[in-house]
PDB file of C-alpha atoms and ligand atoms in Angstrom:
ATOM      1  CA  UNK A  19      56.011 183.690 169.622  1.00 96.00           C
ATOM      2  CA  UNK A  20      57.284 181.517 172.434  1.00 98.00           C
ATOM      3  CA  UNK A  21      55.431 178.670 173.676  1.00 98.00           C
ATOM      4  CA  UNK A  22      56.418 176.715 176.813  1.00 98.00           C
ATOM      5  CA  UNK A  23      54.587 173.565 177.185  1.00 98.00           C
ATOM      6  CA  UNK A  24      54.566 171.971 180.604  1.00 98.00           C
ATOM      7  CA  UNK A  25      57.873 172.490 181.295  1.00 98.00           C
ATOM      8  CA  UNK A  26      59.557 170.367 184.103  1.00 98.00           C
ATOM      9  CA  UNK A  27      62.883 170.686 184.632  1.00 98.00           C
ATOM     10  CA  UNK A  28      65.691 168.503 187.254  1.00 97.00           C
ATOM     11  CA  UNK A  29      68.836 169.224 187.688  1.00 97.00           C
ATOM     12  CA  UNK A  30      71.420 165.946 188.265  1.00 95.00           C
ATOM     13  CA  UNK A  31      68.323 163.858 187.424  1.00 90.00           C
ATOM     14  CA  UNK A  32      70.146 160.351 187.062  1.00 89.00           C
ATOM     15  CA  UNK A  33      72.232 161.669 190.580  1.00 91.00           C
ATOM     16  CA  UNK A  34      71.684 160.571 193.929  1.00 93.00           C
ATOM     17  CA  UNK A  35      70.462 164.369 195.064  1.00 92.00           C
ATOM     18  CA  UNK A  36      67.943 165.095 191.879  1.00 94.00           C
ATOM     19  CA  UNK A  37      66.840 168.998 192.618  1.00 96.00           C
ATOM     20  CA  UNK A  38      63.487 169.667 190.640  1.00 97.00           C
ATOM     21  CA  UNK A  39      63.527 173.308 189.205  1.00 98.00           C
ATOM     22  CA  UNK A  40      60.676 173.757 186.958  1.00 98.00           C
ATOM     23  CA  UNK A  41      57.466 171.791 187.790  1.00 98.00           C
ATOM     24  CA  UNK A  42      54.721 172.126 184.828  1.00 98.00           C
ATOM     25  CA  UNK A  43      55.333 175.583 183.527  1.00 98.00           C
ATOM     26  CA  UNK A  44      53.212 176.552 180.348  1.00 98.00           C
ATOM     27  CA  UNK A  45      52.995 179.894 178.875  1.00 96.00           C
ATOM     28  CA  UNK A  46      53.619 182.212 175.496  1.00 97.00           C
ATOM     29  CA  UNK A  47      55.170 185.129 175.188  1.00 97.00           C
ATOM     30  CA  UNK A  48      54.085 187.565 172.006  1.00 96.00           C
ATOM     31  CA  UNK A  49      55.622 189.035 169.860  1.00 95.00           C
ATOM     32  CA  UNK A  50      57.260 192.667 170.646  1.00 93.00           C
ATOM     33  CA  UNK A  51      55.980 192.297 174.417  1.00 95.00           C
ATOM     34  CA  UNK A  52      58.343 193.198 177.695  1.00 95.00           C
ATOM     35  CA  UNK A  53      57.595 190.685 180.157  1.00 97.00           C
ATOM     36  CA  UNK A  54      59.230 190.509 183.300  1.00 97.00           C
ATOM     37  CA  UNK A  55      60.164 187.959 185.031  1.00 97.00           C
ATOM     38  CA  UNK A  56      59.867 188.048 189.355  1.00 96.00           C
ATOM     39  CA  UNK A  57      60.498 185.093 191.923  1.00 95.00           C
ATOM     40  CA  UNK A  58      62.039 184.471 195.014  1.00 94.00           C
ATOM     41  CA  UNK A  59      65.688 183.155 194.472  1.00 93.00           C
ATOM     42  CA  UNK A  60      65.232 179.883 194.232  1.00 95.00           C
ATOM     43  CA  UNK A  61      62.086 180.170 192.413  1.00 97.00           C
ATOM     44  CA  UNK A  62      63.471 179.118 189.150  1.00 97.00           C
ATOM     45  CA  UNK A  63      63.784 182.165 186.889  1.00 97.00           C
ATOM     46  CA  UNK A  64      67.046 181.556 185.337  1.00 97.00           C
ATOM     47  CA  UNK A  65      66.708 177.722 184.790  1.00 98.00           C
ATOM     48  CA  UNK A  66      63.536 178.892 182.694  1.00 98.00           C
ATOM     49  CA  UNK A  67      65.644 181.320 180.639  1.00 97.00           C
ATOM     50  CA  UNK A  68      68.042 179.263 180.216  1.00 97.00           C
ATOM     51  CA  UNK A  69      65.674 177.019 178.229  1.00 98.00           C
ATOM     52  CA  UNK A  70      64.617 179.483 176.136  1.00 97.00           C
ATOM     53  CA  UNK A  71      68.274 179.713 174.716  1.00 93.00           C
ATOM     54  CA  UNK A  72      68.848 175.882 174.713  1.00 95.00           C
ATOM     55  CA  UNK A  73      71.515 176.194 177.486  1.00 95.00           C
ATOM     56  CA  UNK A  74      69.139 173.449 179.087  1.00 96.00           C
ATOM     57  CA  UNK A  75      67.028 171.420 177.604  1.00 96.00           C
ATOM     58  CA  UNK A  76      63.415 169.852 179.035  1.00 97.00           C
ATOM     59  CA  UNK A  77      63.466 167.058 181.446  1.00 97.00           C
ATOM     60  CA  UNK A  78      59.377 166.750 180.469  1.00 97.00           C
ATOM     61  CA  UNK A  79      57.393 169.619 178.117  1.00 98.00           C
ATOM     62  CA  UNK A  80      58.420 171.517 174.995  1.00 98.00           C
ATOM     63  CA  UNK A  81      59.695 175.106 174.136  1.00 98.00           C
ATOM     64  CA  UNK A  82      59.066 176.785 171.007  1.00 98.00           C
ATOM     65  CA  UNK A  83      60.274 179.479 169.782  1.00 97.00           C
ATOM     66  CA  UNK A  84      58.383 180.604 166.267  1.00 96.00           C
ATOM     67  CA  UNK A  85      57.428 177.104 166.006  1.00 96.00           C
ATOM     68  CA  UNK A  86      60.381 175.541 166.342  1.00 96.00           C
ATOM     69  CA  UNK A  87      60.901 173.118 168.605  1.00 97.00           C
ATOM     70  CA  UNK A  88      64.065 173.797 170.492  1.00 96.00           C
ATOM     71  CA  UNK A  89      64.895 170.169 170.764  1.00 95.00           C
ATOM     72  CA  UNK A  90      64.620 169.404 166.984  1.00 94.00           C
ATOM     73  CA  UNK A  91      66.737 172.191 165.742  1.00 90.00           C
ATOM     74  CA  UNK A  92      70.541 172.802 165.770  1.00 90.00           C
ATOM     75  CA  UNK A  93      71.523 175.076 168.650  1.00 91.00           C
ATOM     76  CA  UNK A  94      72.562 177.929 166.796  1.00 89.00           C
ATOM     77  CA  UNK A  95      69.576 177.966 164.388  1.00 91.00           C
ATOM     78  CA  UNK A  96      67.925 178.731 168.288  1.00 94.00           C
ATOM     79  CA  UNK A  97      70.758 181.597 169.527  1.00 92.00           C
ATOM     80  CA  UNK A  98      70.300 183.252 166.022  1.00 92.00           C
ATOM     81  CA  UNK A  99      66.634 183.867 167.272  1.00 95.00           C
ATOM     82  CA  UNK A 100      66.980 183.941 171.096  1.00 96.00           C
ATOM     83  CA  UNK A 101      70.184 186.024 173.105  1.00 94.00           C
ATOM     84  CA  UNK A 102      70.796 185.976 176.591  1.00 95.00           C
ATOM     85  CA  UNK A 103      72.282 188.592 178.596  1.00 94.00           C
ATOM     86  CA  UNK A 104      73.745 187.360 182.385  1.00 92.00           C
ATOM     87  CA  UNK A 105      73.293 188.911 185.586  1.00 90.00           C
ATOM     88  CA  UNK A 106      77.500 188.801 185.767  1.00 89.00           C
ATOM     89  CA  UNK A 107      79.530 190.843 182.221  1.00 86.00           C
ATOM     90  CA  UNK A 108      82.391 188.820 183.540  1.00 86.00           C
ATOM     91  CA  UNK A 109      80.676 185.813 182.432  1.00 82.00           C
ATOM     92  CA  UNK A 110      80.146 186.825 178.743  1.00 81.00           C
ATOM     93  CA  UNK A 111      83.132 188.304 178.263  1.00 83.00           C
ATOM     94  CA  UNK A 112      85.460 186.454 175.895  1.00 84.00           C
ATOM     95  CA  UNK A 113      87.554 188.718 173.958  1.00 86.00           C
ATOM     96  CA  UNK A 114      90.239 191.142 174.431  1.00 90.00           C
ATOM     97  CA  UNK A 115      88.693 194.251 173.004  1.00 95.00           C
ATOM     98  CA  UNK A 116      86.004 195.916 173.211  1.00 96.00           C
ATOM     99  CA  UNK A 117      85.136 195.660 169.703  1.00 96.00           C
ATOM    100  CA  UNK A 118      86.165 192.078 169.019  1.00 95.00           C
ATOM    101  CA  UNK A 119      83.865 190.944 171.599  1.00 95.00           C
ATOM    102  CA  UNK A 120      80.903 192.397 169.949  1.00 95.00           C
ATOM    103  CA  UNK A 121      81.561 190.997 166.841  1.00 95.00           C
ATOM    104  CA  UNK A 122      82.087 187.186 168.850  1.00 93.00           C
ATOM    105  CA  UNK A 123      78.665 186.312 168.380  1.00 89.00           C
ATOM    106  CA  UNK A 124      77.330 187.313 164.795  1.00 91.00           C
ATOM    107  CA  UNK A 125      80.896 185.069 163.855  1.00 91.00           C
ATOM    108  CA  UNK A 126      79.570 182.289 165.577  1.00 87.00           C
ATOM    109  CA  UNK A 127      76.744 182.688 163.604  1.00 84.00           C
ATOM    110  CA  UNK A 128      78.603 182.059 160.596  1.00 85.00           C
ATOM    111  CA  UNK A 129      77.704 185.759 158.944  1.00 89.00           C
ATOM    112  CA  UNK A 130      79.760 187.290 156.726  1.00 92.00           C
ATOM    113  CA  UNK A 131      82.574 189.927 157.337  1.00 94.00           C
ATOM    114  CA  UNK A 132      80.804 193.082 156.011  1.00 96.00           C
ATOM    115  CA  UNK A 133      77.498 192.403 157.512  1.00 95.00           C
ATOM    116  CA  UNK A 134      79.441 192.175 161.238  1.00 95.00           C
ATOM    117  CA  UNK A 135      81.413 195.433 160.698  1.00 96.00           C
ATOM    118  CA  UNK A 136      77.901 196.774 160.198  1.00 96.00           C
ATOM    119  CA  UNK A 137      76.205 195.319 162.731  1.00 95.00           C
ATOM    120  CA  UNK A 138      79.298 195.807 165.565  1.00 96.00           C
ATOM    121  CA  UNK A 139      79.202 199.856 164.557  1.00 96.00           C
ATOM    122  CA  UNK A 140      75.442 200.140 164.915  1.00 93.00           C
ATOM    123  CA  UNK A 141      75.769 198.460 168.281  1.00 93.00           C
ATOM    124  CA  UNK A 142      78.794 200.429 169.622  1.00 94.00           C
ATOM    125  CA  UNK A 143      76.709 203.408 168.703  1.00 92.00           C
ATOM    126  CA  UNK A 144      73.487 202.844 170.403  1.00 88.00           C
ATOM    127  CA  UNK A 145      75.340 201.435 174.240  1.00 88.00           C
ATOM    128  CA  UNK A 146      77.826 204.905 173.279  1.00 90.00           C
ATOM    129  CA  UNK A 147      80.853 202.548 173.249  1.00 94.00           C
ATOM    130  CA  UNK A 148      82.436 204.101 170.523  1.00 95.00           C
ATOM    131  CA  UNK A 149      85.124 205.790 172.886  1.00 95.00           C
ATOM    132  CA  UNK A 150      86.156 202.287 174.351  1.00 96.00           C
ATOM    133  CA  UNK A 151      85.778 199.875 170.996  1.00 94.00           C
ATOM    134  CA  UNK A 152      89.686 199.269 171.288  1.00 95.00           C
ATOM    135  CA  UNK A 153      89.816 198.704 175.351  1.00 94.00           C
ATOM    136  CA  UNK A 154      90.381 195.408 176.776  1.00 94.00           C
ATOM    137  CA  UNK A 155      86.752 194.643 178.246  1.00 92.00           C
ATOM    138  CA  UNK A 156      87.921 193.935 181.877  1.00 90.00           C
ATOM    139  CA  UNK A 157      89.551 197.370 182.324  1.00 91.00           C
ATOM    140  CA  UNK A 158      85.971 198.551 182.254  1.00 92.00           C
ATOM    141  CA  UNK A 159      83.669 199.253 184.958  1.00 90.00           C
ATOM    142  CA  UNK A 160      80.543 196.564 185.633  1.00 89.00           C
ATOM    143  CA  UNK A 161      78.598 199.421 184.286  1.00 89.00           C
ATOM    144  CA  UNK A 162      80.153 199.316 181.270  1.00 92.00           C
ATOM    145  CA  UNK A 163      80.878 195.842 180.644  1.00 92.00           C
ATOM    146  CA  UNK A 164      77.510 194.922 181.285  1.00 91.00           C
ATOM    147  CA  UNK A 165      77.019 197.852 177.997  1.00 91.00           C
ATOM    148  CA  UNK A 166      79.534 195.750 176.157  1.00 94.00           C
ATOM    149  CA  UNK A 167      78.027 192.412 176.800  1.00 93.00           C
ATOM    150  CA  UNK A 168      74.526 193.824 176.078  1.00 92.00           C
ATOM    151  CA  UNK A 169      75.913 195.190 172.656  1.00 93.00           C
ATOM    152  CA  UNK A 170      77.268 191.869 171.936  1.00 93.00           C
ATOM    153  CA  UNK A 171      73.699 189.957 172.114  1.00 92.00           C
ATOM    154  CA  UNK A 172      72.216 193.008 170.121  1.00 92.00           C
ATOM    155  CA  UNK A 173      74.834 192.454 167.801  1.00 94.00           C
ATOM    156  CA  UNK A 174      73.309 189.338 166.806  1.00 93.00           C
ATOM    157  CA  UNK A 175      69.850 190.612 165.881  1.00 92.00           C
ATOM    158  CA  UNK A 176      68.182 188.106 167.578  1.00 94.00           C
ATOM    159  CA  UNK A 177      64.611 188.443 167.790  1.00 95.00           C
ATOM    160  CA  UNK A 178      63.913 188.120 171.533  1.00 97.00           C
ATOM    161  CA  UNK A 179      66.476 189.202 174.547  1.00 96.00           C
ATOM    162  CA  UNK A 180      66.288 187.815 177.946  1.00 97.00           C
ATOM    163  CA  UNK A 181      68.418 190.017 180.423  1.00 96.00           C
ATOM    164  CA  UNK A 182      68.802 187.677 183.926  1.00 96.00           C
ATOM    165  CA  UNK A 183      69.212 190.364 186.509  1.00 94.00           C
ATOM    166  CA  UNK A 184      71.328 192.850 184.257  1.00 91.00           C
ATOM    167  CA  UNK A 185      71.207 195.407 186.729  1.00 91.00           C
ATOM    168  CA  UNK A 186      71.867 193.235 190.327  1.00 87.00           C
ATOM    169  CA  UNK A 187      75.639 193.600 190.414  1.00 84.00           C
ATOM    170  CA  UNK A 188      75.931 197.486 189.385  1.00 85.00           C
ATOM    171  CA  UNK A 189      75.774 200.196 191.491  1.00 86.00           C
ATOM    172  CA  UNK A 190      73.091 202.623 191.549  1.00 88.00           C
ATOM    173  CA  UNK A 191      74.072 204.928 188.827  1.00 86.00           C
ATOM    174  CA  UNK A 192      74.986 201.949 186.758  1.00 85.00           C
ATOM    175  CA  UNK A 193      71.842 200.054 187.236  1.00 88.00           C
ATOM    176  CA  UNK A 194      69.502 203.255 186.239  1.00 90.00           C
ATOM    177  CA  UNK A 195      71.615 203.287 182.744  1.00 87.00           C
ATOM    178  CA  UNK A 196      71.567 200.050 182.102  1.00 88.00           C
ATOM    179  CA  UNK A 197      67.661 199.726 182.905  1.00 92.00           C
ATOM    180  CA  UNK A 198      66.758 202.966 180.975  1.00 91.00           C
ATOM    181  CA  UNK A 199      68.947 201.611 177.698  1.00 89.00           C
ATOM    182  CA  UNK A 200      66.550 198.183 178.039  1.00 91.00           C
ATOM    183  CA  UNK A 201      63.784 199.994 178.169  1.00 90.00           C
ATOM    184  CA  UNK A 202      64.614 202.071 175.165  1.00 89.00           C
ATOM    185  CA  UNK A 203      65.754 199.428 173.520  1.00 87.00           C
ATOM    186  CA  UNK A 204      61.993 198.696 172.085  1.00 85.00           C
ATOM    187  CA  UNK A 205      61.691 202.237 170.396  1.00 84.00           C
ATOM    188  CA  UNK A 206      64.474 201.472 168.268  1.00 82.00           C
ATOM    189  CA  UNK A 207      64.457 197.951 167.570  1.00 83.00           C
ATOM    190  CA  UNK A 208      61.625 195.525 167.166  1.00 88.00           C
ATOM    191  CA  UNK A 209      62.488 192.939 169.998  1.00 94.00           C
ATOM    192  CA  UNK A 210      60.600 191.317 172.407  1.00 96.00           C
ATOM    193  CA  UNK A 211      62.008 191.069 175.731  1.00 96.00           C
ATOM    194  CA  UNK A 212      62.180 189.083 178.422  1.00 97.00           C
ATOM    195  CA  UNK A 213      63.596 190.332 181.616  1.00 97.00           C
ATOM    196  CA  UNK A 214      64.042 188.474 185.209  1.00 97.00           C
ATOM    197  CA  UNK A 215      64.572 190.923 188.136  1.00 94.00           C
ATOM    198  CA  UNK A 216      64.067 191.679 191.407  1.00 88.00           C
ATOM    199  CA  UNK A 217      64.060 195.142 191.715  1.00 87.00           C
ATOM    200  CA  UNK A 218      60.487 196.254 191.805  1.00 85.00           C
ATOM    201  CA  UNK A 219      60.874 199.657 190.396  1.00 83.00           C
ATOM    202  CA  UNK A 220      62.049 197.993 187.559  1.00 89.00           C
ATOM    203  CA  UNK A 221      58.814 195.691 186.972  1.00 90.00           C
ATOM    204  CA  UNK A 222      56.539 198.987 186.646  1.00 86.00           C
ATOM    205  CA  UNK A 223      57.435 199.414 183.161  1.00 87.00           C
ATOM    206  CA  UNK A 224      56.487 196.505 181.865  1.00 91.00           C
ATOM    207  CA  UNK A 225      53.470 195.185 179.788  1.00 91.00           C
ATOM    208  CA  UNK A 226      53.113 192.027 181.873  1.00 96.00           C
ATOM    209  CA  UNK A 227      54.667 190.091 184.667  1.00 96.00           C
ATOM    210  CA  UNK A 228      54.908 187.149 185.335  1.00 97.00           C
ATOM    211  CA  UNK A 229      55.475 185.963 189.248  1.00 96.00           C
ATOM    212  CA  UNK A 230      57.313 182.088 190.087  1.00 97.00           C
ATOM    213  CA  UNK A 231      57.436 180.212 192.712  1.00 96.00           C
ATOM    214  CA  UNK A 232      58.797 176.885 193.490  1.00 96.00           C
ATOM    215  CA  UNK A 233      59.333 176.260 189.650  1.00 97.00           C
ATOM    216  CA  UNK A 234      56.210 177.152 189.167  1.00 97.00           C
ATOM    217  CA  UNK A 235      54.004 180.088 187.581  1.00 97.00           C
ATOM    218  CA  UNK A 236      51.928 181.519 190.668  1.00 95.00           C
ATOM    219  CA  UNK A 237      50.642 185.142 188.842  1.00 95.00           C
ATOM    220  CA  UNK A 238      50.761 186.315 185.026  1.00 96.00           C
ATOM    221  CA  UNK A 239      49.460 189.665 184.850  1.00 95.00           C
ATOM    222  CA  UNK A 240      49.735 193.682 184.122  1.00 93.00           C
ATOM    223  CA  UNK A 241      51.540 195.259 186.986  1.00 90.00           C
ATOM    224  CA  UNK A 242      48.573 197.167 188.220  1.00 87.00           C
ATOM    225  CA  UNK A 243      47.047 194.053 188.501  1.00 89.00           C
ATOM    226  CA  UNK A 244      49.837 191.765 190.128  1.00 90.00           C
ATOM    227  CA  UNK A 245      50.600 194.824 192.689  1.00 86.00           C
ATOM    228  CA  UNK A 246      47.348 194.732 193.797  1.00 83.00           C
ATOM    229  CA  UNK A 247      47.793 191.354 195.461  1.00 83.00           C
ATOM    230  CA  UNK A 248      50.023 192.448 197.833  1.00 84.00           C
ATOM    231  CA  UNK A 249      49.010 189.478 200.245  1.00 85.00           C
ATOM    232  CA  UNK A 250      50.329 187.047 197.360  1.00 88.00           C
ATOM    233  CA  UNK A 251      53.582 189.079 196.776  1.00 88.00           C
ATOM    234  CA  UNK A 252      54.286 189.662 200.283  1.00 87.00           C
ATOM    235  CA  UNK A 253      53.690 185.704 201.197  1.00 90.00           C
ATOM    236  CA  UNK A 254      55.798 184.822 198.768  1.00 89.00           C
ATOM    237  CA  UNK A 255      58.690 187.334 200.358  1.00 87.00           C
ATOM    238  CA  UNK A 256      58.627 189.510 197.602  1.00 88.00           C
ATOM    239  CA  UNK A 257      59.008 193.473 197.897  1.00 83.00           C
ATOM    240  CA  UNK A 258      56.248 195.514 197.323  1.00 83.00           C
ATOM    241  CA  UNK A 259      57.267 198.826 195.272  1.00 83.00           C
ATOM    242  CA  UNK A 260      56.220 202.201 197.374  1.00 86.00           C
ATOM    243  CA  UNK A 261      52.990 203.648 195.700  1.00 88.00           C
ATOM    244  CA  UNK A 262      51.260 200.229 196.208  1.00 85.00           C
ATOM    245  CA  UNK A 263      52.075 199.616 199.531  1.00 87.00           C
ATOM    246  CA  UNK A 264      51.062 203.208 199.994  1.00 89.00           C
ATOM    247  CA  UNK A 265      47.446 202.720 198.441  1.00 88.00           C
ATOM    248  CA  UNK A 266      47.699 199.070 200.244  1.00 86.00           C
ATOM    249  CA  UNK A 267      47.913 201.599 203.782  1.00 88.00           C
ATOM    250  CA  UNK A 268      45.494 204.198 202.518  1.00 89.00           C
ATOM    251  CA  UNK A 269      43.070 201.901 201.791  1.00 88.00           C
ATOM    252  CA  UNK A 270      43.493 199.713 205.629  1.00 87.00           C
ATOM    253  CA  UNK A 271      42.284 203.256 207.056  1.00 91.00           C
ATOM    254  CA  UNK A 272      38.958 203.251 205.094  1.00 91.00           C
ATOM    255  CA  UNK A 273      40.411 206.031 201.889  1.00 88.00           C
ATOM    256  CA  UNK A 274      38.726 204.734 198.834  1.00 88.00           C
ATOM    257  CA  UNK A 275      41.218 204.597 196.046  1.00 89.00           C
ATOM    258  CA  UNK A 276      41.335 201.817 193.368  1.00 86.00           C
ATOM    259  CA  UNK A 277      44.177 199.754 194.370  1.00 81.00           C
ATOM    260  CA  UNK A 278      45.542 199.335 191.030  1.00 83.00           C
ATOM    261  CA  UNK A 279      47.620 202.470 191.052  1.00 87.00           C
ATOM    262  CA  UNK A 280      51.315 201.995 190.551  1.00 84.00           C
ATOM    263  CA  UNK A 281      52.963 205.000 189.857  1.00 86.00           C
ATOM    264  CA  UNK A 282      53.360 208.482 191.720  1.00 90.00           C
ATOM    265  CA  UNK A 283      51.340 210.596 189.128  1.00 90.00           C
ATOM    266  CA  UNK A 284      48.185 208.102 189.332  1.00 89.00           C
ATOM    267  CA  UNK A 285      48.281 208.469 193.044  1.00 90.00           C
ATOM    268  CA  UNK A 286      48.293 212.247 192.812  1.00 91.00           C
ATOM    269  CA  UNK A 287      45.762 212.589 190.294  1.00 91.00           C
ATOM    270  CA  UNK A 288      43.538 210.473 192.033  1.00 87.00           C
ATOM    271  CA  UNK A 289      43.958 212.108 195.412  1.00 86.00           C
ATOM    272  CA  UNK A 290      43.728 215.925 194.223  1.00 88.00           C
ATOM    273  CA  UNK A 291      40.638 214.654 191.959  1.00 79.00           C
TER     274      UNK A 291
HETATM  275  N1  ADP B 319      73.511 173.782 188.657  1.00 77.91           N
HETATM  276  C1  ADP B 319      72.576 173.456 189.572  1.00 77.91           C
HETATM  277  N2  ADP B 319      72.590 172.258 190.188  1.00 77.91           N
HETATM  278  C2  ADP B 319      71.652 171.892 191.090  1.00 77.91           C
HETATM  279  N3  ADP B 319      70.614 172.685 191.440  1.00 77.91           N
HETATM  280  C3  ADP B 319      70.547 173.889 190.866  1.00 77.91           C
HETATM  281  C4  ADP B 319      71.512 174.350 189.897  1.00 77.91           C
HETATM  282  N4  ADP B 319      71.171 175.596 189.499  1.00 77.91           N
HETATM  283  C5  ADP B 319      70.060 175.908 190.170  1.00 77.91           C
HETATM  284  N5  ADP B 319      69.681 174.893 190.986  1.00 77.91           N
HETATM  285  C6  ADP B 319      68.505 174.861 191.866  1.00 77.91           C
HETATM  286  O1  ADP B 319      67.346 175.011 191.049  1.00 77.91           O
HETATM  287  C7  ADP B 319      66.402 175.862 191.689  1.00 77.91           C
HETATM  288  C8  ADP B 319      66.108 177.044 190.771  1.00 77.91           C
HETATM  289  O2  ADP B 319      67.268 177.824 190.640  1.00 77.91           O
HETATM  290  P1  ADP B 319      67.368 179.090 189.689  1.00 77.91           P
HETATM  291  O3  ADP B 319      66.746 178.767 188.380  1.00 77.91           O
HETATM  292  O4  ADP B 319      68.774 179.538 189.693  1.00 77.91           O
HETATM  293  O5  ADP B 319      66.438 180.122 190.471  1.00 77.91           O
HETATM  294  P2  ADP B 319      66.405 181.727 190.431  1.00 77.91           P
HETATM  295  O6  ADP B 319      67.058 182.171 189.182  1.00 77.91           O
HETATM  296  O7  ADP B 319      64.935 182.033 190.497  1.00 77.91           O
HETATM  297  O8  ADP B 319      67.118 182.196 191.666  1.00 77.91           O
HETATM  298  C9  ADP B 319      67.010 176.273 193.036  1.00 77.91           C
HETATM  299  O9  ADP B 319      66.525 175.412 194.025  1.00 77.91           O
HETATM  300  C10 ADP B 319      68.483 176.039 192.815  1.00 77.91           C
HETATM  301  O10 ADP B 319      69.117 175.723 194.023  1.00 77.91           O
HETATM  302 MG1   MG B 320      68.640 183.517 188.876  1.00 77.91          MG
END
């Protein structure tokens, strides 16, 4: 489980020009859940992953991840646990193959050699990288190098993934892969995942989302729920995927349908009831 604690966080605090990010956030995350993560930019999503994988650390509050405190522990004790993917490959990219880049991260994790040959061939199999283990990473596509550095955090087993907009910088074709191979990612490994978007087609799939604002936690919910506070969403600038905003219109001209239908076959079942 992760617990965040009243969680403040200030970038440049001791500066002239202190910037507050995170202002009181406190919330767990379970076990084998897919939460995702939606804000305005600005809103404070990625300082509040980044404390989840110690890249910050609290300015006020606590994170803990299985109990641990992520102050008290060594860093890597943390990462073994917690992996992060970025919304840019190019940033996670360190090696000059393919396959050497995988196995980056279980090293750094001080396992041992046979263990990370395993590990590096079960991940090149499930992204289908096996074709391009011996390419230099940034001959690749975005597609694909976001595949590569995805395959290097599930390389390191860690118990919980947070992807920071995975998707945002690949084009269409490459962002449906990419999101489909997250979301399958649960039926065949037991991780909990944590992902930050802002592509609303996207948040349908998941268990629970969670909506910032202003550093701050505004709406932590099921998606039928949150997307039937379309007022909220829509004050806070967000996009409203199509099905709600089409029950949103329905219901304005007086058709009664539950507004907590999100997806094309609840709409149609409930209209040709
Ligand atoms: N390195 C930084 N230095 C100063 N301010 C920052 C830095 N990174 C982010 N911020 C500010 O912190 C706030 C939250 O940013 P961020 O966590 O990146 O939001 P999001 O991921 O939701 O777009 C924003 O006001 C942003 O300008
Ligand atoms: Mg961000």
């Amino acid at each position: 489980m992760i617990e965040i604690n009243n969680l403040h966080f200030t970038y440049h605090q001791k500066s002239e020009n202190p910037k507050k990010a995170l202002n009181g956030i406190s919330l767990s995350i379970k076990e084998g859940e897919f939460v995702t993560i939606i804000g305005q930019n600005g809103s404070g999503k990625t300082t509040l992953a980044k404390h989840l994988n110690v890249i910050l650390s609290p300015t006020k509050g606590t994170v803990l991840i299985d109990g641990i405190n992520t102050q008290e522990e060594e860093v890597w004790e943390i990462r073994k646990k917690v992996g992060m993917v970025f919304q840019n490959p190019d940033n996670q990219i360190i090696c000059s193959t393919v396959r050497s880049d995988i196995a980056f991260g279980p090293e750094n994790l001080g396992i041992d050699r046979v263990e990370i040959e395993k590990r590096v061939n079960e991940s090149l199999r499930l992204l289908e990288l096996n074709d391009f283990q011996n390419y230099p990473p940034y001959m690749l596509s975005e597609g694909l190098k976001q595949k590569v550095a995805i395959a290097s955090v599930l390389a390191m087993e860690t118990k919980y993934i947070i992807f920071d907009e995975p998707t945002s910088m690949l084009d269409p074709s490459g962002k449906k892969e990419v999101f489909e191979l997250i979301i399958n990612l649960r039926k065949k490994r037991d991780v909990t995942i944590i992902y930050i978007t802002h592509i609303m087609k996207e948040v349908l799939k998941s268990d629970r989302v969670i909506v910032m604002s202003e550093g701050k936690v505004v709406l932590d919910n099921s998606p039928n729920k949150i997307f039937s506070k379309l007022e909220i969403l829509r004050s806070l600038a967000l996009d409203v995927p199509i099905i709600p905003d089409i029950v949103y219109r329905l219901r304005k001209r007086g058709i009664s349908i539950p507004q907590q239908i999100i997806t094309t076959q609840e709409l149609i079942n409930c209209l040709t009831q």
